[in-house]
Every structure is written in C-alpha cells, then in structure tokens.
PDB file of C-alpha atoms and ligand atoms in Angstrom:
ATOM      1  CA  UNK A   1      28.240  85.366 192.667  1.00  0.00           C
ATOM      2  CA  UNK A   2      28.373  81.669 193.512  1.00  0.00           C
ATOM      3  CA  UNK A   3      25.674  80.831 190.966  1.00  0.00           C
ATOM      4  CA  UNK A   4      27.563  82.673 188.167  1.00  0.00           C
ATOM      5  CA  UNK A   5      30.648  80.647 188.927  1.00  0.00           C
ATOM      6  CA  UNK A   6      28.979  77.363 188.062  1.00  0.00           C
ATOM      7  CA  UNK A   7      27.487  78.394 184.696  1.00  0.00           C
ATOM      8  CA  UNK A   8      29.148  76.542 181.862  1.00  0.00           C
ATOM      9  CA  UNK A   9      29.844  78.601 178.782  1.00  0.00           C
ATOM     10  CA  UNK A  10      29.955  82.010 180.438  1.00  0.00           C
ATOM     11  CA  UNK A  11      33.476  83.354 180.012  1.00  0.00           C
ATOM     12  CA  UNK A  12      34.085  86.560 181.943  1.00  0.00           C
ATOM     13  CA  UNK A  13      37.094  88.807 181.333  1.00  0.00           C
ATOM     14  CA  UNK A  14      38.492  90.731 184.288  1.00  0.00           C
ATOM     15  CA  UNK A  15      40.972  93.577 183.970  1.00  0.00           C
ATOM     16  CA  UNK A  16      43.941  93.618 186.316  1.00  0.00           C
ATOM     17  CA  UNK A  17      44.700  96.345 188.810  1.00  0.00           C
ATOM     18  CA  UNK A  18      48.019  98.180 188.827  1.00  0.00           C
ATOM     19  CA  UNK A  19      49.912  98.017 192.091  1.00  0.00           C
ATOM     20  CA  UNK A  20      53.454  98.518 193.355  1.00  0.00           C
ATOM     21  CA  UNK A  21      55.278  95.651 195.028  1.00  0.00           C
ATOM     22  CA  UNK A  22      58.717  96.367 196.429  1.00  0.00           C
ATOM     23  CA  UNK A  23      60.126  98.671 193.746  1.00  0.00           C
ATOM     24  CA  UNK A  24      58.269  97.246 190.781  1.00  0.00           C
ATOM     25  CA  UNK A  25      54.947  97.876 189.044  1.00  0.00           C
ATOM     26  CA  UNK A  26      52.732  94.815 188.936  1.00  0.00           C
ATOM     27  CA  UNK A  27      49.319  93.991 187.474  1.00  0.00           C
ATOM     28  CA  UNK A  28      47.168  92.094 189.949  1.00  0.00           C
ATOM     29  CA  UNK A  29      44.835  89.739 188.079  1.00  0.00           C
ATOM     30  CA  UNK A  30      43.603  87.948 191.217  1.00  0.00           C
ATOM     31  CA  UNK A  31      41.843  88.520 193.558  1.00  0.00           C
ATOM     32  CA  UNK A  32      39.294  90.728 191.777  1.00  0.00           C
ATOM     33  CA  UNK A  33      35.903  92.000 192.861  1.00  0.00           C
ATOM     34  CA  UNK A  34      33.514  89.085 192.390  1.00  0.00           C
ATOM     35  CA  UNK A  35      36.352  86.653 191.734  1.00  0.00           C
ATOM     36  CA  UNK A  36      38.413  85.816 194.815  1.00  0.00           C
ATOM     37  CA  UNK A  37      39.748  82.381 193.854  1.00  0.00           C
ATOM     38  CA  UNK A  38      40.200  80.059 190.884  1.00  0.00           C
ATOM     39  CA  UNK A  39      40.439  76.604 192.426  1.00  0.00           C
ATOM     40  CA  UNK A  40      42.920  77.153 195.289  1.00  0.00           C
ATOM     41  CA  UNK A  41      44.691  79.985 193.384  1.00  0.00           C
ATOM     42  CA  UNK A  42      43.998  83.133 195.399  1.00  0.00           C
ATOM     43  CA  UNK A  43      46.505  85.698 194.128  1.00  0.00           C
ATOM     44  CA  UNK A  44      48.145  86.419 190.769  1.00  0.00           C
ATOM     45  CA  UNK A  45      50.569  89.284 190.142  1.00  0.00           C
ATOM     46  CA  UNK A  46      52.011  89.829 186.676  1.00  0.00           C
ATOM     47  CA  UNK A  47      55.436  91.456 187.209  1.00  0.00           C
ATOM     48  CA  UNK A  48      56.808  93.666 184.453  1.00  0.00           C
ATOM     49  CA  UNK A  49      58.246  93.439 181.897  1.00  0.00           C
ATOM     50  CA  UNK A  50      60.324  96.193 183.449  1.00  0.00           C
ATOM     51  CA  UNK A  51      64.020  97.078 183.485  1.00  0.00           C
ATOM     52  CA  UNK A  52      65.933  96.295 186.651  1.00  0.00           C
ATOM     53  CA  UNK A  53      68.360  99.106 187.462  1.00  0.00           C
ATOM     54  CA  UNK A  54      70.296 100.060 190.582  1.00  0.00           C
ATOM     55  CA  UNK A  55      67.230 101.770 191.984  1.00  0.00           C
ATOM     56  CA  UNK A  56      64.367  99.852 190.380  1.00  0.00           C
ATOM     57  CA  UNK A  57      63.520  96.175 190.561  1.00  0.00           C
ATOM     58  CA  UNK A  58      61.554  93.706 192.594  1.00  0.00           C
ATOM     59  CA  UNK A  59      63.403  94.120 195.919  1.00  0.00           C
ATOM     60  CA  UNK A  60      60.799  92.975 198.425  1.00  0.00           C
ATOM     61  CA  UNK A  61      62.354  92.939 201.890  1.00  0.00           C
ATOM     62  CA  UNK A  62      61.675  90.252 204.484  1.00  0.00           C
ATOM     63  CA  UNK A  63      57.948  89.764 205.021  1.00  0.00           C
ATOM     64  CA  UNK A  64      55.809  86.939 206.443  1.00  0.00           C
ATOM     65  CA  UNK A  65      53.223  84.569 204.981  1.00  0.00           C
ATOM     66  CA  UNK A  66      50.683  82.128 206.434  1.00  0.00           C
ATOM     67  CA  UNK A  67      48.378  79.522 204.945  1.00  0.00           C
ATOM     68  CA  UNK A  68      49.588  79.612 201.344  1.00  0.00           C
ATOM     69  CA  UNK A  69      52.156  78.470 198.816  1.00  0.00           C
ATOM     70  CA  UNK A  70      54.001  81.127 196.810  1.00  0.00           C
ATOM     71  CA  UNK A  71      54.688  80.114 193.206  1.00  0.00           C
ATOM     72  CA  UNK A  72      57.321  82.168 191.381  1.00  0.00           C
ATOM     73  CA  UNK A  73      57.788  81.783 187.633  1.00  0.00           C
ATOM     74  CA  UNK A  74      59.881  84.023 185.387  1.00  0.00           C
ATOM     75  CA  UNK A  75      59.702  84.639 181.642  1.00  0.00           C
ATOM     76  CA  UNK A  76      62.808  86.828 181.717  1.00  0.00           C
ATOM     77  CA  UNK A  77      65.404  87.931 184.280  1.00  0.00           C
ATOM     78  CA  UNK A  78      66.445  86.557 187.651  1.00  0.00           C
ATOM     79  CA  UNK A  79      65.362  86.943 191.287  1.00  0.00           C
ATOM     80  CA  UNK A  80      67.186  85.874 194.430  1.00  0.00           C
ATOM     81  CA  UNK A  81      64.899  84.226 196.996  1.00  0.00           C
ATOM     82  CA  UNK A  82      65.925  84.043 200.666  1.00  0.00           C
ATOM     83  CA  UNK A  83      63.737  82.665 203.423  1.00  0.00           C
ATOM     84  CA  UNK A  84      63.627  81.973 207.145  1.00  0.00           C
ATOM     85  CA  UNK A  85      64.360  78.283 206.523  1.00  0.00           C
ATOM     86  CA  UNK A  86      67.859  79.385 205.458  1.00  0.00           C
ATOM     87  CA  UNK A  87      67.196  78.951 201.727  1.00  0.00           C
ATOM     88  CA  UNK A  88      69.078  81.140 199.260  1.00  0.00           C
ATOM     89  CA  UNK A  89      67.965  80.309 195.725  1.00  0.00           C
ATOM     90  CA  UNK A  90      68.338  82.198 192.476  1.00  0.00           C
ATOM     91  CA  UNK A  91      65.464  81.615 190.075  1.00  0.00           C
ATOM     92  CA  UNK A  92      65.708  81.965 186.295  1.00  0.00           C
ATOM     93  CA  UNK A  93      63.219  81.462 183.442  1.00  0.00           C
ATOM     94  CA  UNK A  94      62.016  77.880 183.115  1.00  0.00           C
ATOM     95  CA  UNK A  95      62.483  77.170 186.817  1.00  0.00           C
ATOM     96  CA  UNK A  96      59.952  77.094 189.632  1.00  0.00           C
ATOM     97  CA  UNK A  97      60.241  78.363 193.192  1.00  0.00           C
ATOM     98  CA  UNK A  98      57.512  77.011 195.447  1.00  0.00           C
ATOM     99  CA  UNK A  99      57.455  78.092 199.079  1.00  0.00           C
ATOM    100  CA  UNK A 100      54.998  76.650 201.577  1.00  0.00           C
ATOM    101  CA  UNK A 101      54.042  78.976 204.423  1.00  0.00           C
ATOM    102  CA  UNK A 102      51.911  76.668 206.572  1.00  0.00           C
ATOM    103  CA  UNK A 103      51.781  78.151 210.085  1.00  0.00           C
ATOM    104  CA  UNK A 104      54.408  80.753 209.177  1.00  0.00           C
ATOM    105  CA  UNK A 105      57.450  81.601 207.077  1.00  0.00           C
ATOM    106  CA  UNK A 106      59.235  84.775 205.976  1.00  0.00           C
ATOM    107  CA  UNK A 107      61.109  85.525 202.773  1.00  0.00           C
ATOM    108  CA  UNK A 108      62.711  88.253 200.678  1.00  0.00           C
ATOM    109  CA  UNK A 109      62.921  88.598 196.900  1.00  0.00           C
ATOM    110  CA  UNK A 110      65.881  90.570 195.629  1.00  0.00           C
ATOM    111  CA  UNK A 111      66.621  91.819 192.126  1.00  0.00           C
ATOM    112  CA  UNK A 112      68.700  94.984 192.050  1.00  0.00           C
ATOM    113  CA  UNK A 113      71.818  93.457 193.643  1.00  0.00           C
ATOM    114  CA  UNK A 114      71.517  90.346 191.497  1.00  0.00           C
ATOM    115  CA  UNK A 115      70.479  91.265 187.992  1.00  0.00           C
ATOM    116  CA  UNK A 116      70.440  93.948 185.283  1.00  0.00           C
ATOM    117  CA  UNK A 117      68.044  93.773 182.371  1.00  0.00           C
ATOM    118  CA  UNK A 118      64.378  93.031 181.803  1.00  0.00           C
ATOM    119  CA  UNK A 119      62.457  91.292 184.562  1.00  0.00           C
ATOM    120  CA  UNK A 120      59.178  89.627 183.595  1.00  0.00           C
ATOM    121  CA  UNK A 121      57.274  86.985 185.505  1.00  0.00           C
ATOM    122  CA  UNK A 122      54.459  86.060 187.792  1.00  0.00           C
ATOM    123  CA  UNK A 123      54.021  85.562 191.481  1.00  0.00           C
ATOM    124  CA  UNK A 124      51.077  83.418 192.475  1.00  0.00           C
ATOM    125  CA  UNK A 125      49.586  82.251 195.752  1.00  0.00           C
ATOM    126  CA  UNK A 126      47.816  78.977 196.362  1.00  0.00           C
ATOM    127  CA  UNK A 127      45.584  78.784 199.466  1.00  0.00           C
ATOM    128  CA  UNK A 128      46.358  75.811 201.683  1.00  0.00           C
ATOM    129  CA  UNK A 129      43.408  73.774 202.966  1.00  0.00           C
ATOM    130  CA  UNK A 130      42.878  72.412 206.469  1.00  0.00           C
ATOM    131  CA  UNK A 131      44.945  70.970 208.045  1.00  0.00           C
ATOM    132  CA  UNK A 132      47.967  71.737 205.803  1.00  0.00           C
ATOM    133  CA  UNK A 133      47.697  75.469 206.502  1.00  0.00           C
ATOM    134  CA  UNK A 134      48.790  74.831 210.100  1.00  0.00           C
ATOM    135  CA  UNK A 135      51.710  72.645 209.009  1.00  0.00           C
ATOM    136  CA  UNK A 136      55.430  73.291 208.624  1.00  0.00           C
ATOM    137  CA  UNK A 137      57.027  75.735 206.192  1.00  0.00           C
ATOM    138  CA  UNK A 138      58.968  74.342 203.237  1.00  0.00           C
ATOM    139  CA  UNK A 139      60.749  75.420 200.082  1.00  0.00           C
ATOM    140  CA  UNK A 140      61.181  73.646 196.738  1.00  0.00           C
ATOM    141  CA  UNK A 141      63.160  74.687 193.677  1.00  0.00           C
ATOM    142  CA  UNK A 142      62.482  72.822 190.451  1.00  0.00           C
ATOM    143  CA  UNK A 143      65.173  73.473 187.838  1.00  0.00           C
ATOM    144  CA  UNK A 144      63.420  71.357 185.212  1.00  0.00           C
ATOM    145  CA  UNK A 145      59.673  71.077 184.630  1.00  0.00           C
ATOM    146  CA  UNK A 146      57.662  68.771 182.373  1.00  0.00           C
ATOM    147  CA  UNK A 147      56.524  70.009 178.971  1.00  0.00           C
ATOM    148  CA  UNK A 148      53.702  68.987 176.708  1.00  0.00           C
ATOM    149  CA  UNK A 149      52.162  70.103 173.421  1.00  0.00           C
ATOM    150  CA  UNK A 150      48.478  70.575 172.587  1.00  0.00           C
ATOM    151  CA  UNK A 151      47.828  71.552 168.951  1.00  0.00           C
ATOM    152  CA  UNK A 152      49.835  74.766 168.365  1.00  0.00           C
ATOM    153  CA  UNK A 153      50.482  75.363 172.092  1.00  0.00           C
ATOM    154  CA  UNK A 154      53.620  74.297 173.979  1.00  0.00           C
ATOM    155  CA  UNK A 155      53.016  74.089 177.715  1.00  0.00           C
ATOM    156  CA  UNK A 156      55.260  73.841 180.757  1.00  0.00           C
ATOM    157  CA  UNK A 157      53.463  72.344 183.731  1.00  0.00           C
ATOM    158  CA  UNK A 158      54.333  74.219 186.940  1.00  0.00           C
ATOM    159  CA  UNK A 159      52.044  72.334 189.329  1.00  0.00           C
ATOM    160  CA  UNK A 160      49.632  69.465 188.930  1.00  0.00           C
ATOM    161  CA  UNK A 161      49.138  67.400 185.780  1.00  0.00           C
ATOM    162  CA  UNK A 162      48.184  68.641 182.342  1.00  0.00           C
ATOM    163  CA  UNK A 163      47.846  66.838 179.007  1.00  0.00           C
ATOM    164  CA  UNK A 164      49.876  63.877 180.235  1.00  0.00           C
ATOM    165  CA  UNK A 165      52.686  65.884 181.869  1.00  0.00           C
ATOM    166  CA  UNK A 166      52.960  65.846 185.675  1.00  0.00           C
ATOM    167  CA  UNK A 167      54.916  68.358 187.772  1.00  0.00           C
ATOM    168  CA  UNK A 168      56.707  67.030 190.839  1.00  0.00           C
ATOM    169  CA  UNK A 169      56.008  70.279 192.727  1.00  0.00           C
ATOM    170  CA  UNK A 170      54.143  69.768 195.996  1.00  0.00           C
ATOM    171  CA  UNK A 171      50.425  70.416 196.137  1.00  0.00           C
ATOM    172  CA  UNK A 172      47.763  69.860 198.770  1.00  0.00           C
ATOM    173  CA  UNK A 173      44.598  70.462 196.723  1.00  0.00           C
ATOM    174  CA  UNK A 174      43.531  69.327 193.235  1.00  0.00           C
ATOM    175  CA  UNK A 175      45.225  71.979 191.093  1.00  0.00           C
ATOM    176  CA  UNK A 176      46.909  72.790 187.790  1.00  0.00           C
ATOM    177  CA  UNK A 177      49.159  75.644 186.709  1.00  0.00           C
ATOM    178  CA  UNK A 178      50.805  75.765 183.293  1.00  0.00           C
ATOM    179  CA  UNK A 179      52.657  78.321 181.162  1.00  0.00           C
ATOM    180  CA  UNK A 180      51.489  78.194 177.549  1.00  0.00           C
ATOM    181  CA  UNK A 181      53.436  79.408 174.512  1.00  0.00           C
ATOM    182  CA  UNK A 182      50.646  79.820 171.963  1.00  0.00           C
ATOM    183  CA  UNK A 183      51.592  79.830 168.278  1.00  0.00           C
ATOM    184  CA  UNK A 184      49.210  81.296 165.662  1.00  0.00           C
ATOM    185  CA  UNK A 185      46.138  79.182 165.091  1.00  0.00           C
ATOM    186  CA  UNK A 186      43.492  77.615 167.288  1.00  0.00           C
ATOM    187  CA  UNK A 187      44.440  75.128 169.983  1.00  0.00           C
ATOM    188  CA  UNK A 188      41.777  73.136 171.777  1.00  0.00           C
ATOM    189  CA  UNK A 189      42.997  72.732 175.335  1.00  0.00           C
ATOM    190  CA  UNK A 190      41.640  69.767 177.282  1.00  0.00           C
ATOM    191  CA  UNK A 191      40.010  70.623 180.622  1.00  0.00           C
ATOM    192  CA  UNK A 192      38.556  68.681 183.557  1.00  0.00           C
ATOM    193  CA  UNK A 193      34.862  69.390 184.126  1.00  0.00           C
ATOM    194  CA  UNK A 194      35.329  69.242 187.917  1.00  0.00           C
ATOM    195  CA  UNK A 195      37.957  72.035 187.800  1.00  0.00           C
ATOM    196  CA  UNK A 196      37.340  75.739 187.336  1.00  0.00           C
ATOM    197  CA  UNK A 197      39.896  77.576 185.207  1.00  0.00           C
ATOM    198  CA  UNK A 198      41.257  80.995 184.336  1.00  0.00           C
ATOM    199  CA  UNK A 199      43.683  82.251 181.701  1.00  0.00           C
ATOM    200  CA  UNK A 200      46.023  85.147 182.460  1.00  0.00           C
ATOM    201  CA  UNK A 201      47.663  86.636 179.369  1.00  0.00           C
ATOM    202  CA  UNK A 202      51.336  87.532 179.836  1.00  0.00           C
ATOM    203  CA  UNK A 203      52.303  88.515 176.277  1.00  0.00           C
ATOM    204  CA  UNK A 204      50.357  89.126 173.070  1.00  0.00           C
ATOM    205  CA  UNK A 205      46.658  88.391 173.059  1.00  0.00           C
ATOM    206  CA  UNK A 206      44.368  85.421 172.568  1.00  0.00           C
ATOM    207  CA  UNK A 207      40.701  84.921 171.800  1.00  0.00           C
ATOM    208  CA  UNK A 208      38.530  82.598 173.846  1.00  0.00           C
ATOM    209  CA  UNK A 209      35.224  82.332 171.993  1.00  0.00           C
ATOM    210  CA  UNK A 210      34.071  85.917 171.402  1.00  0.00           C
ATOM    211  CA  UNK A 211      36.364  87.307 174.079  1.00  0.00           C
ATOM    212  CA  UNK A 212      39.708  88.941 173.343  1.00  0.00           C
ATOM    213  CA  UNK A 213      42.065  88.669 176.314  1.00  0.00           C
ATOM    214  CA  UNK A 214      44.932  91.150 176.519  1.00  0.00           C
ATOM    215  CA  UNK A 215      48.092  91.255 178.696  1.00  0.00           C
ATOM    216  CA  UNK A 216      47.425  91.070 182.443  1.00  0.00           C
ATOM    217  CA  UNK A 217      43.704  90.443 181.921  1.00  0.00           C
ATOM    218  CA  UNK A 218      42.166  87.278 183.338  1.00  0.00           C
ATOM    219  CA  UNK A 219      39.547  85.232 181.506  1.00  0.00           C
ATOM    220  CA  UNK A 220      37.497  83.148 183.942  1.00  0.00           C
ATOM    221  CA  UNK A 221      36.161  79.968 182.344  1.00  0.00           C
ATOM    222  CA  UNK A 222      34.225  78.542 185.299  1.00  0.00           C
ATOM    223  CA  UNK A 223      33.858  74.784 185.422  1.00  0.00           C
ATOM    224  CA  UNK A 224      31.925  72.075 183.646  1.00  0.00           C
ATOM    225  CA  UNK A 225      34.030  72.177 180.465  1.00  0.00           C
ATOM    226  CA  UNK A 226      36.037  69.382 178.955  1.00  0.00           C
ATOM    227  CA  UNK A 227      37.920  71.675 176.566  1.00  0.00           C
ATOM    228  CA  UNK A 228      38.393  75.304 175.546  1.00  0.00           C
ATOM    229  CA  UNK A 229      39.473  76.688 172.136  1.00  0.00           C
ATOM    230  CA  UNK A 230      42.247  79.296 172.380  1.00  0.00           C
ATOM    231  CA  UNK A 231      43.041  81.293 169.236  1.00  0.00           C
ATOM    232  CA  UNK A 232      46.072  83.463 168.558  1.00  0.00           C
ATOM    233  CA  UNK A 233      46.870  85.440 165.401  1.00  0.00           C
ATOM    234  CA  UNK A 234      50.360  86.269 166.650  1.00  0.00           C
ATOM    235  CA  UNK A 235      52.461  84.392 169.220  1.00  0.00           C
ATOM    236  CA  UNK A 236      51.147  84.787 172.771  1.00  0.00           C
ATOM    237  CA  UNK A 237      52.075  83.688 176.265  1.00  0.00           C
ATOM    238  CA  UNK A 238      49.298  82.606 178.596  1.00  0.00           C
ATOM    239  CA  UNK A 239      49.123  81.193 182.095  1.00  0.00           C
ATOM    240  CA  UNK A 240      46.519  78.485 182.684  1.00  0.00           C
ATOM    241  CA  UNK A 241      45.334  78.258 186.306  1.00  0.00           C
ATOM    242  CA  UNK A 242      42.782  75.765 187.550  1.00  0.00           C
ATOM    243  CA  UNK A 243      41.626  73.533 190.308  1.00  0.00           C
ATOM    244  CA  UNK A 244      38.679  72.147 192.205  1.00  0.00           C
ATOM    245  CA  UNK A 245      36.671  75.096 193.622  1.00  0.00           C
ATOM    246  CA  UNK A 246      38.208  75.883 197.002  1.00  0.00           C
ATOM    247  CA  UNK A 247      35.662  74.812 199.627  1.00  0.00           C
ATOM    248  CA  UNK A 248      36.861  76.923 202.558  1.00  0.00           C
ATOM    249  CA  UNK A 249      36.051  80.637 202.967  1.00  0.00           C
ATOM    250  CA  UNK A 250      39.271  82.693 203.010  1.00  0.00           C
ATOM    251  CA  UNK A 251      40.220  85.907 204.716  1.00  0.00           C
ATOM    252  CA  UNK A 252      43.204  87.415 202.929  1.00  0.00           C
ATOM    253  CA  UNK A 253      44.882  90.404 204.445  1.00  0.00           C
ATOM    254  CA  UNK A 254      48.356  91.758 203.540  1.00  0.00           C
ATOM    255  CA  UNK A 255      50.519  88.643 203.172  1.00  0.00           C
ATOM    256  CA  UNK A 256      48.339  86.379 205.266  1.00  0.00           C
ATOM    257  CA  UNK A 257      45.743  83.858 204.143  1.00  0.00           C
ATOM    258  CA  UNK A 258      43.558  82.857 207.089  1.00  0.00           C
ATOM    259  CA  UNK A 259      39.985  82.138 208.129  1.00  0.00           C
ATOM    260  CA  UNK A 260      39.297  84.707 210.858  1.00  0.00           C
ATOM    261  CA  UNK A 261      40.303  88.254 211.819  1.00  0.00           C
ATOM    262  CA  UNK A 262      41.667  86.826 215.075  1.00  0.00           C
ATOM    263  CA  UNK A 263      44.118  84.669 213.122  1.00  0.00           C
ATOM    264  CA  UNK A 264      45.266  87.715 211.156  1.00  0.00           C
ATOM    265  CA  UNK A 265      45.657  89.771 214.351  1.00  0.00           C
ATOM    266  CA  UNK A 266      47.785  87.002 215.870  1.00  0.00           C
ATOM    267  CA  UNK A 267      49.970  86.810 212.739  1.00  0.00           C
ATOM    268  CA  UNK A 268      50.487  90.595 212.792  1.00  0.00           C
ATOM    269  CA  UNK A 269      51.442  90.485 216.499  1.00  0.00           C
ATOM    270  CA  UNK A 270      53.848  87.613 215.902  1.00  0.00           C
ATOM    271  CA  UNK A 271      55.535  89.347 212.957  1.00  0.00           C
ATOM    272  CA  UNK A 272      55.775  92.694 214.751  1.00  0.00           C
ATOM    273  CA  UNK A 273      57.077  90.938 217.885  1.00  0.00           C
ATOM    274  CA  UNK A 274      59.715  89.020 215.859  1.00  0.00           C
ATOM    275  CA  UNK A 275      58.238  85.781 217.179  1.00  0.00           C
ATOM    276  CA  UNK A 276      60.115  82.648 216.119  1.00  0.00           C
ATOM    277  CA  UNK A 277      56.964  81.617 214.244  1.00  0.00           C
ATOM    278  CA  UNK A 278      58.253  83.550 211.222  1.00  0.00           C
ATOM    279  CA  UNK A 279      61.990  83.342 211.892  1.00  0.00           C
ATOM    280  CA  UNK A 280      64.634  85.634 210.426  1.00  0.00           C
ATOM    281  CA  UNK A 281      65.672  86.199 206.809  1.00  0.00           C
ATOM    282  CA  UNK A 282      69.345  86.948 206.064  1.00  0.00           C
ATOM    283  CA  UNK A 283      68.581  89.703 203.547  1.00  0.00           C
ATOM    284  CA  UNK A 284      70.294  93.086 203.134  1.00  0.00           C
ATOM    285  CA  UNK A 285      66.863  94.589 202.466  1.00  0.00           C
ATOM    286  CA  UNK A 286      64.911  96.136 205.355  1.00  0.00           C
ATOM    287  CA  UNK A 287      62.212  94.059 207.069  1.00  0.00           C
ATOM    288  CA  UNK A 288      58.701  95.176 206.041  1.00  0.00           C
ATOM    289  CA  UNK A 289      56.439  96.081 208.974  1.00  0.00           C
ATOM    290  CA  UNK A 290      52.852  94.812 208.971  1.00  0.00           C
ATOM    291  CA  UNK A 291      50.269  97.555 208.425  1.00  0.00           C
ATOM    292  CA  UNK A 292      47.529  97.795 211.069  1.00  0.00           C
ATOM    293  CA  UNK A 293      44.480  95.719 210.118  1.00  0.00           C
ATOM    294  CA  UNK A 294      41.511  97.804 208.957  1.00  0.00           C
ATOM    295  CA  UNK A 295      39.360  96.383 211.746  1.00  0.00           C
ATOM    296  CA  UNK A 296      41.849  97.367 214.475  1.00  0.00           C
ATOM    297  CA  UNK A 297      41.558 100.720 216.296  1.00  0.00           C
ATOM    298  CA  UNK A 298      43.783 103.259 214.532  1.00  0.00           C
ATOM    299  CA  UNK A 299      46.518 104.947 216.561  1.00  0.00           C
TER     300      UNK A 299
HETATM  301 MN1   MN B   1      56.027  87.080 199.549  1.00  0.00          MN
END
C-alpha cells in the first residue's frame, strides 16, 4: 500500500460508502480500504443534498472528539454548531467552521430546529500531529474566505494556500483544502510535488486523465505532480484535498483520532464518565453515548 501511494501518474478512483450520521444519509469518501489519509485529511463525509424536515436533517447530538480538527463547509442550507467551549455558531454556504479538538472537545450539529430546505455540504477531519493533538480545544468561524481562479475553475480556499490565495484558518500540518467550481473545459490545476492530493466530487462529474469521477467518489492523485488536468463537460463542484503525507500512524475509532487503543479506552471512559475533559454542550439534542470498543470485552 505504501509503495502505491508514492507512484506518480497512477490515479485511483475510490467509491464512497453510504452511512447515516445523526438523521442524515452521508457518503463517506475517506477513510477507505487501502486509503486512510490524504495528507493530514483522515475523514471526508459528503452530506446530502437532502431535504431538512421536522424529522429529518443533520441533528447530531453532543459527542466528543480528540486529536483532530473538524472542517465544516456547506454548499446549501444551514447548520447550527454548539460546542463545549460555549460557542454557538450558525454556518451558511461560503463560510467555514473549524473546530480543534486537541486533548478533548464536544459539539453538536443541529439542523431541524434551524432550517428548512436542501442541506448539502461536507464534514472533514484533519488529524493533528504531535504535540498539537494534546493541546487545547478551539473554534474558528470564517465568514469570508479567499478566492482564486485557475483556467475555467473558480476556487475558494478553506485551509492552506492555493494558487496565490491563503486562508487564515488555523492549521498545524502542511495542508490545502479548496472548493472548486469547475466550468466546462479543461483546467490545469497547479500542485506541489511534496503534497499528495485527492479530489472528491460534490456535484456533476469531472475527468482526470482517463478516469471519470462521479459524485461522492474520491480520485487519489498521490504525490510527485506539479499539476493535474481536470476536465468537465458540464459544470461540476469538486473538493481538492491535499497535504504532506501524514507521518504518524493513526488509530481512528468512533469520533476519536489517537495512536493507541489505550488512548481510545481512556477517551471512552472520560466521555461516559462526563469528565471535564470534554465539557458540556448546551444542546437540546440528546448526548450520544460512546459504543464499546471492538477490542473491549462485550457485556
Ligand atoms: Mn463531530
């Protein structure tokens, strides 16, 4: 697997996996079998598009995180974020919510009390390296993000720097994340050879070389490239994720990103015991209990 990841020129297309998060169907593009991370990006859920009604919507009750940043980005709709730092922040299309878990944080994401209509977006996780993953929790909302144009593609830079546009969002590893509105034609996107990259298609479809990439699918580009041609025959919406290959082995379980089973066990105990590590979230939604780890004896 590691040798494949360094081959220049080998694009691999990975289907997403349907899952249910809160009360919404999502397509999980990352992690996939044989592809756990793209740079420090370790999780990518494509949410919707789906109608939010009284009984259907995102609505994820209070739950904990460790060792990661959550990156929330909407194409349509609105979500209310609340966290254990006391943040209450509505997010709308064009804005970025970035929460840092560090040693521990909890949050809730509400839709059905807040919004009616189509909800469409992504929720991404970025693994935090040592020693940042043991650091304090934080939350950032960016109402305005930098934009740039490459050929027939208009990009909004969520994190990192791309084609001369730099996001002010916090980052602790070399990383880029950008939302691309691709107009018909071929755009040649500049890339950094030291980064590995993936494209996740959100709307329409694009071709990367011989590969057609459809909604929710992820095209892994590897590293060693200084550009990639992206072709669309109709308008498409694509997420570009990249970064320096993440050097630390990760153990991801439920909402925790860690390094050992012992760390996960401790996080589960702390969440179940309502330890102040994760704090309290002032949400009307019920708190989500941690499932028992697979390696723990079953009751
Ligand atoms: Mn979460």
